[in-house]
Amino acid sequence: MTPPTVLTIAGSDSGGGAGLQADLRTLFACGVHGMTAVTAVTVQNTIGVTGIVEIPAHVVADQIEVVAVDIGVQAAKTGMLANAEIIVAVAGACDRVGIGKDGHIPFIVDPVCASMGGDQLLRDDALDALRTELFPRATLVTPNLDEVRLLTGIDVTDRKTQEQAADALLAYGPEWALVKAGHMRNVDDCVDLLSNGTDVHELPGPRFDTGNTHGSGDTLASATASQLAQGVAVPAAVAFGKRFIVRSVRDSYSLGKGHGPVSPFWRLSSESV
Ligand SMILES: Nc1ncnc2c1ncn2[C@@H]1O[C@H](COP(=O)(O)OP(=O)(O)OP(=O)(O)O)[C@@H](O)[C@H]1O
Ligand SMILES: Cc1ncc(CO)c(N)n1
């Protein structure tokens, strides 16, 4: 049987923990066919990012268009987009193939700005392009708290500011905003907040005491995209993504000398070959 298809528009992490490698791993574990429009190649391990080569913007757009035309895309997500020119090209290509809230294909914009270790993955002057080019096209945006601060100026410290941040993000035009709580390290649990301005959903979850959360945002967004690709509504798709990431953080593992990755392998391990 042909599985549903999901396109990730993202950068490569040579260490295999985050970026398109995390996306493909997660999409596979969720039973969907993953496709990639590569935006950048990072020279990266568990310690940090030491180099970035950005892919020409027209090549990013072409990757989106060729897979959409031939294979078909049932949901799409973004990760690292590197620069404003790529963002503009992604917006144009998405419009041409129907990806986005005004087309028929659900579109998650994960506004990746930096790696877990703080290395910059998006040029400073590209923030505005994210807000103006991609947020209005997004079915769902999924910033972490550092990205919320950069995009809205709001410092999220509790449930009230989390909701304020969601409203500020929604003002840029996405249908839904998910304000992730992974970086709210002063609290014992990890409650993400999903809102479309009228429906507000708390997504509760435990906080595991681990530094091995490399790729957690990519994994959450990809697991959510796997559900949107099958016609699941946003709140249920995000609830699935949250359950998926909780198990994946629980089973995260140490690798190298820095931050190890979250692991979606739990989903594949119930049967022996
Ligand atoms: N220590 C943890 N224990 C449990 N869940 C976590 C933990 N850290 C992050 N999460 C969950 O993982 C998901 C991603 O959250 P986070 O805010 O860390 O995103 P991110 O910073 O974009 O991730 P990335 O590490 O890929 O950059 C959220 O659902 C969050 O609640
Ligand atoms: C390529 C890439 N994308 C995303 C992230 C953030 O998780 C990362 N560290 N590297």
Short mmCIF file of C-alpha atoms and ligand atoms in Angstrom, two decimals:
data_model
loop_
_atom_site.label_atom_id
_atom_site.label_comp_id
_atom_site.label_asym_id
_atom_site.label_seq_id
_atom_site.Cartn_x
_atom_site.Cartn_y
_atom_site.Cartn_z
CA MET A 1 0.00 0.00 0.00
CA THR A 2 1.30 3.47 -0.83
CA PRO A 3 1.83 5.44 2.40
CA PRO A 4 0.88 9.12 2.85
CA THR A 5 3.61 11.58 1.84
CA VAL A 6 5.19 14.41 3.84
CA LEU A 7 7.73 16.96 2.58
CA THR A 8 10.28 18.47 4.92
CA ILE A 9 11.98 21.70 3.84
CA ALA A 10 15.00 21.66 6.12
CA GLY A 11 18.75 21.57 6.65
CA SER A 12 21.04 18.57 7.01
CA ASP A 13 22.65 17.80 10.39
CA SER A 14 25.79 15.75 9.73
CA GLY A 15 25.51 14.32 13.25
CA GLY A 16 22.13 12.82 12.34
CA GLY A 17 20.37 14.06 15.49
CA ALA A 18 18.29 16.97 14.20
CA GLY A 19 17.28 18.60 10.93
CA LEU A 20 16.11 16.56 8.00
CA GLN A 21 17.68 13.41 9.43
CA ALA A 22 15.41 13.65 12.50
CA ASP A 23 12.47 14.44 10.24
CA LEU A 24 12.98 11.43 7.97
CA ARG A 25 13.53 9.10 10.93
CA THR A 26 10.33 10.31 12.57
CA LEU A 27 8.28 10.21 9.38
CA PHE A 28 9.43 6.63 8.78
CA ALA A 29 8.49 5.63 12.34
CA CYS A 30 5.08 7.25 11.79
CA GLY A 31 4.48 5.19 8.65
CA VAL A 32 4.62 7.97 6.09
CA HIS A 33 6.89 8.51 3.09
CA GLY A 34 9.28 11.41 3.78
CA MET A 35 10.65 13.71 1.08
CA THR A 36 13.21 16.50 1.43
CA ALA A 37 13.83 19.94 0.01
CA VAL A 38 17.33 20.59 1.39
CA THR A 39 17.96 24.22 2.36
CA ALA A 40 21.46 24.00 3.84
CA VAL A 41 24.18 21.57 4.75
CA THR A 42 25.46 22.09 8.28
CA VAL A 43 28.80 20.85 9.56
CA GLN A 44 27.44 19.71 12.91
CA ASN A 45 27.98 17.19 15.67
CA THR A 46 26.57 16.80 19.17
CA ILE A 47 28.73 19.69 20.38
CA GLY A 48 27.84 22.34 17.84
CA VAL A 49 27.73 23.74 14.33
CA THR A 50 31.07 24.70 12.76
CA GLY A 51 30.00 25.37 9.19
CA ILE A 52 26.99 26.05 6.99
CA VAL A 53 26.62 25.92 3.22
CA GLU A 54 23.35 27.43 2.04
CA ILE A 55 21.68 25.87 -1.00
CA PRO A 56 20.76 28.33 -3.80
CA ALA A 57 17.17 29.48 -3.28
CA HIS A 58 15.99 28.39 -6.74
CA VAL A 59 17.26 24.85 -6.06
CA VAL A 60 15.20 24.74 -2.85
CA ALA A 61 12.12 25.88 -4.77
CA ASP A 62 12.78 23.35 -7.54
CA GLN A 63 13.01 20.48 -5.03
CA ILE A 64 9.58 21.43 -3.64
CA GLU A 65 8.01 21.68 -7.08
CA VAL A 66 9.38 18.46 -8.59
CA VAL A 67 8.26 16.24 -5.72
CA ALA A 68 4.88 17.95 -5.50
CA VAL A 69 4.22 17.58 -9.23
CA ASP A 70 5.37 13.96 -9.54
CA ILE A 71 4.79 12.34 -6.15
CA GLY A 72 2.30 14.61 -4.43
CA VAL A 73 2.61 16.20 -0.99
CA GLN A 74 -0.05 15.56 1.65
CA ALA A 75 1.58 17.74 4.33
CA ALA A 76 4.73 19.86 4.51
CA LYS A 77 6.92 21.25 7.28
CA THR A 78 9.85 23.61 7.46
CA GLY A 79 12.94 23.42 9.63
CA MET A 80 16.17 25.40 9.13
CA LEU A 81 15.66 27.87 6.26
CA ALA A 82 18.99 29.71 6.57
CA ASN A 83 18.22 33.03 4.87
CA ALA A 84 15.52 35.40 3.57
CA GLU A 85 16.06 34.55 -0.09
CA ILE A 86 15.31 30.87 0.62
CA ILE A 87 12.23 31.84 2.65
CA VAL A 88 10.85 33.93 -0.22
CA ALA A 89 11.54 31.09 -2.67
CA VAL A 90 9.84 28.56 -0.37
CA ALA A 91 6.77 30.79 -0.09
CA GLY A 92 6.55 31.11 -3.88
CA ALA A 93 7.00 27.38 -4.52
CA CYS A 94 4.43 26.52 -1.84
CA ASP A 95 1.90 28.83 -3.48
CA ARG A 96 2.49 27.24 -6.87
CA VAL A 97 1.82 23.70 -5.61
CA GLY A 98 -0.94 24.40 -3.07
CA ILE A 99 1.06 24.02 0.15
CA GLY A 100 -0.33 26.25 2.90
CA LYS A 101 -3.51 27.23 4.63
CA ASP A 102 -4.98 28.84 1.50
CA GLY A 103 -4.03 25.86 -0.66
CA HIS A 104 -5.22 22.39 0.25
CA ILE A 105 -2.01 21.03 1.80
CA PRO A 106 -1.40 21.45 5.56
CA PHE A 107 1.80 23.37 6.28
CA ILE A 108 3.77 23.44 9.56
CA VAL A 109 6.27 26.27 9.93
CA ASP A 110 8.82 25.46 12.62
CA PRO A 111 10.70 28.78 12.80
CA VAL A 112 14.14 27.32 13.55
CA CYS A 113 16.56 30.12 14.46
CA ALA A 114 19.32 28.36 16.39
CA SER A 115 20.59 24.93 17.38
CA MET A 116 20.14 23.59 20.88
CA GLY A 117 23.68 24.75 21.69
CA GLY A 118 22.88 28.31 20.51
CA ASP A 119 24.53 28.21 17.07
CA GLN A 120 22.69 30.45 14.64
CA LEU A 121 20.80 28.62 11.84
CA LEU A 122 18.91 31.61 10.41
CA ARG A 123 20.46 34.93 9.41
CA ASP A 124 19.34 37.88 11.58
CA ASP A 125 17.80 39.73 8.64
CA ALA A 126 15.58 36.73 7.78
CA LEU A 127 13.31 36.96 10.84
CA ASP A 128 11.04 39.42 9.14
CA ALA A 129 10.70 37.18 6.08
CA LEU A 130 9.62 34.33 8.37
CA ARG A 131 6.90 36.53 9.85
CA THR A 132 5.67 38.07 6.62
CA GLU A 133 6.23 35.32 4.02
CA LEU A 134 5.63 32.08 5.87
CA PHE A 135 3.49 32.75 8.96
CA PRO A 136 0.49 33.93 6.87
CA ARG A 137 0.69 30.67 4.88
CA ALA A 138 1.06 28.36 7.88
CA THR A 139 -1.53 25.94 9.18
CA LEU A 140 0.54 25.74 12.36
CA VAL A 141 3.66 27.49 13.71
CA THR A 142 5.74 25.76 16.39
CA PRO A 143 8.32 28.10 17.96
CA ASN A 144 10.33 27.32 21.08
CA LEU A 145 10.60 30.04 23.73
CA ASP A 146 13.78 31.60 22.32
CA GLU A 147 12.13 31.85 18.92
CA VAL A 148 8.99 33.34 20.53
CA ARG A 149 11.18 36.05 22.08
CA LEU A 150 12.89 36.83 18.76
CA LEU A 151 9.62 36.84 16.80
CA THR A 152 7.30 38.64 19.24
CA GLY A 153 9.50 40.19 21.93
CA ILE A 154 7.54 38.28 24.60
CA ASP A 155 9.39 36.54 27.40
CA VAL A 156 7.36 33.45 28.25
CA THR A 157 7.63 32.45 31.89
CA ASP A 158 4.22 30.96 32.71
CA ARG A 159 0.86 29.88 31.30
CA LYS A 160 -0.39 33.49 31.00
CA THR A 161 2.59 34.71 28.97
CA GLN A 162 2.44 31.49 26.93
CA GLU A 163 -1.11 32.42 25.86
CA GLN A 164 -0.09 36.04 25.17
CA ALA A 165 2.71 34.75 22.97
CA ALA A 166 0.31 32.49 21.07
CA ASP A 167 -1.94 35.51 20.38
CA ALA A 168 1.02 37.60 19.21
CA LEU A 169 2.10 34.81 16.86
CA LEU A 170 -1.46 34.40 15.53
CA ALA A 171 -1.48 38.11 14.63
CA TYR A 172 1.04 37.27 11.87
CA GLY A 173 -1.57 35.05 10.22
CA PRO A 174 -1.07 31.34 10.96
CA GLU A 175 -4.18 29.29 11.69
CA TRP A 176 -2.73 27.75 14.87
CA ALA A 177 0.24 28.51 17.13
CA LEU A 178 1.96 25.98 19.38
CA VAL A 179 4.12 27.59 22.06
CA LYS A 180 6.50 24.84 23.19
CA ALA A 181 7.64 24.72 26.78
CA GLY A 182 10.86 22.74 26.44
CA HIS A 183 12.97 25.80 27.34
CA MET A 184 10.85 26.73 30.39
CA ARG A 185 13.42 25.13 32.67
CA ASN A 186 12.07 26.67 35.89
CA VAL A 187 9.05 24.33 35.93
CA ASP A 188 8.77 20.60 36.69
CA ASP A 189 6.61 19.59 33.73
CA CYS A 190 6.52 20.45 30.04
CA VAL A 191 3.11 21.84 29.07
CA ASP A 192 2.94 23.11 25.48
CA LEU A 193 0.10 25.47 24.56
CA LEU A 194 -1.88 25.27 21.29
CA SER A 195 -4.23 28.06 20.26
CA ASN A 196 -6.12 29.37 17.24
CA GLY A 197 -7.35 32.39 19.21
CA THR A 198 -10.62 30.78 20.27
CA ASP A 199 -9.74 27.16 21.05
CA VAL A 200 -6.90 26.87 23.53
CA HIS A 201 -5.48 23.44 24.33
CA GLU A 202 -2.90 22.56 26.95
CA LEU A 203 -0.67 19.66 26.02
CA PRO A 204 0.65 18.32 29.27
CA GLY A 205 3.73 16.16 29.53
CA PRO A 206 6.47 15.25 31.98
CA ARG A 207 9.86 16.97 31.96
CA PHE A 208 12.66 14.42 31.78
CA ASP A 209 15.93 15.41 33.40
CA THR A 210 18.15 14.95 30.36
CA GLY A 211 20.39 17.01 28.09
CA ASN A 212 19.70 14.60 25.24
CA THR A 213 16.89 16.54 23.55
CA HIS A 214 18.67 17.35 20.28
CA GLY A 215 16.05 17.22 17.51
CA SER A 216 13.03 17.36 19.83
CA GLY A 217 11.36 20.22 17.93
CA ASP A 218 11.91 18.56 14.54
CA THR A 219 10.55 15.26 15.85
CA LEU A 220 7.43 16.88 17.33
CA ALA A 221 6.67 18.79 14.11
CA SER A 222 7.30 15.77 11.87
CA ALA A 223 5.12 13.44 13.96
CA THR A 224 2.39 16.10 13.83
CA ALA A 225 2.80 16.46 10.06
CA SER A 226 2.40 12.69 9.65
CA GLN A 227 -1.11 13.04 11.07
CA LEU A 228 -2.06 16.18 9.14
CA ALA A 229 -1.08 14.26 5.98
CA GLN A 230 -3.83 11.79 6.79
CA GLY A 231 -6.53 14.40 7.31
CA VAL A 232 -6.37 14.50 11.13
CA ALA A 233 -7.45 17.90 12.54
CA VAL A 234 -4.76 20.14 14.04
CA PRO A 235 -5.55 19.64 17.77
CA ALA A 236 -5.59 15.83 17.44
CA ALA A 237 -2.49 15.86 15.21
CA VAL A 238 -0.56 17.98 17.74
CA ALA A 239 -1.76 15.76 20.61
CA PHE A 240 -0.32 12.78 18.70
CA GLY A 241 2.92 14.72 18.13
CA LYS A 242 3.16 15.49 21.84
CA ARG A 243 2.60 11.84 22.85
CA PHE A 244 5.21 10.89 20.27
CA ILE A 245 7.84 13.35 21.55
CA VAL A 246 7.29 12.39 25.21
CA ARG A 247 8.15 8.77 24.38
CA SER A 248 11.05 9.90 22.18
CA VAL A 249 12.59 12.11 24.91
CA ARG A 250 12.09 9.29 27.41
CA ASP A 251 14.12 7.00 25.12
CA SER A 252 16.72 9.60 24.09
CA TYR A 253 20.32 8.44 24.19
CA SER A 254 23.83 9.75 24.74
CA LEU A 255 25.99 10.24 21.69
CA GLY A 256 29.32 12.02 21.26
CA LYS A 257 30.45 14.55 23.86
CA GLY A 258 27.48 16.91 23.65
CA HIS A 259 23.70 16.69 23.37
CA GLY A 260 22.37 13.29 22.28
CA PRO A 261 19.23 12.91 20.16
CA VAL A 262 15.66 12.01 21.01
CA SER A 263 14.70 8.61 19.70
CA PRO A 264 11.61 7.54 17.79
CA PHE A 265 12.87 3.93 17.80
CA TRP A 266 10.43 2.97 20.57
CA ARG A 267 7.74 2.90 17.87
CA LEU A 268 9.58 0.25 15.87
CA SER A 269 10.78 -2.00 18.66
CA SER A 270 7.68 -4.00 19.63
CA GLU A 271 8.16 -6.80 17.08
CA SER A 272 11.25 -8.82 16.31
CA VAL A 273 12.16 -9.52 12.70
N1 LIG B 1 13.35 17.61 28.95
C1 LIG B 1 12.19 17.38 28.31
N2 LIG B 1 11.31 16.46 28.78
C2 LIG B 1 10.15 16.22 28.16
N3 LIG B 1 9.74 16.88 27.04
C3 LIG B 1 10.58 17.82 26.52
C4 LIG B 1 11.85 18.12 27.13
N4 LIG B 1 12.45 19.09 26.38
C5 LIG B 1 11.61 19.36 25.37
N5 LIG B 1 10.47 18.62 25.46
C6 LIG B 1 9.34 18.64 24.54
O1 LIG B 1 9.86 18.49 23.23
C7 LIG B 1 9.16 19.31 22.31
C8 LIG B 1 10.13 20.30 21.68
O2 LIG B 1 10.35 21.32 22.63
P1 LIG B 1 11.46 22.43 22.64
O3 LIG B 1 10.85 23.61 23.26
O4 LIG B 1 12.69 21.88 23.28
O5 LIG B 1 11.72 22.63 21.08
P2 LIG B 1 13.00 23.05 20.26
O6 LIG B 1 13.89 23.90 21.07
O7 LIG B 1 12.48 23.57 18.99
O8 LIG B 1 13.73 21.67 20.00
P3 LIG B 1 15.19 21.42 19.33
O9 LIG B 1 16.00 20.74 20.39
O10 LIG B 1 14.90 20.50 18.18
O11 LIG B 1 15.75 22.74 18.89
C9 LIG B 1 8.05 19.98 23.12
O12 LIG B 1 6.87 19.20 23.05
C10 LIG B 1 8.60 19.98 24.54
O13 LIG B 1 7.57 20.05 25.49
C1 LIG B 2 20.09 21.30 10.42
C2 LIG B 2 19.43 21.57 11.72
N1 LIG B 2 18.11 21.83 11.75
C3 LIG B 2 17.49 22.07 12.92
C4 LIG B 2 18.19 22.05 14.11
C5 LIG B 2 17.49 22.38 15.42
O1 LIG B 2 17.09 21.26 16.07
C6 LIG B 2 19.58 21.75 14.04
N2 LIG B 2 20.34 21.69 15.17
N3 LIG B 2 20.16 21.51 12.84
#
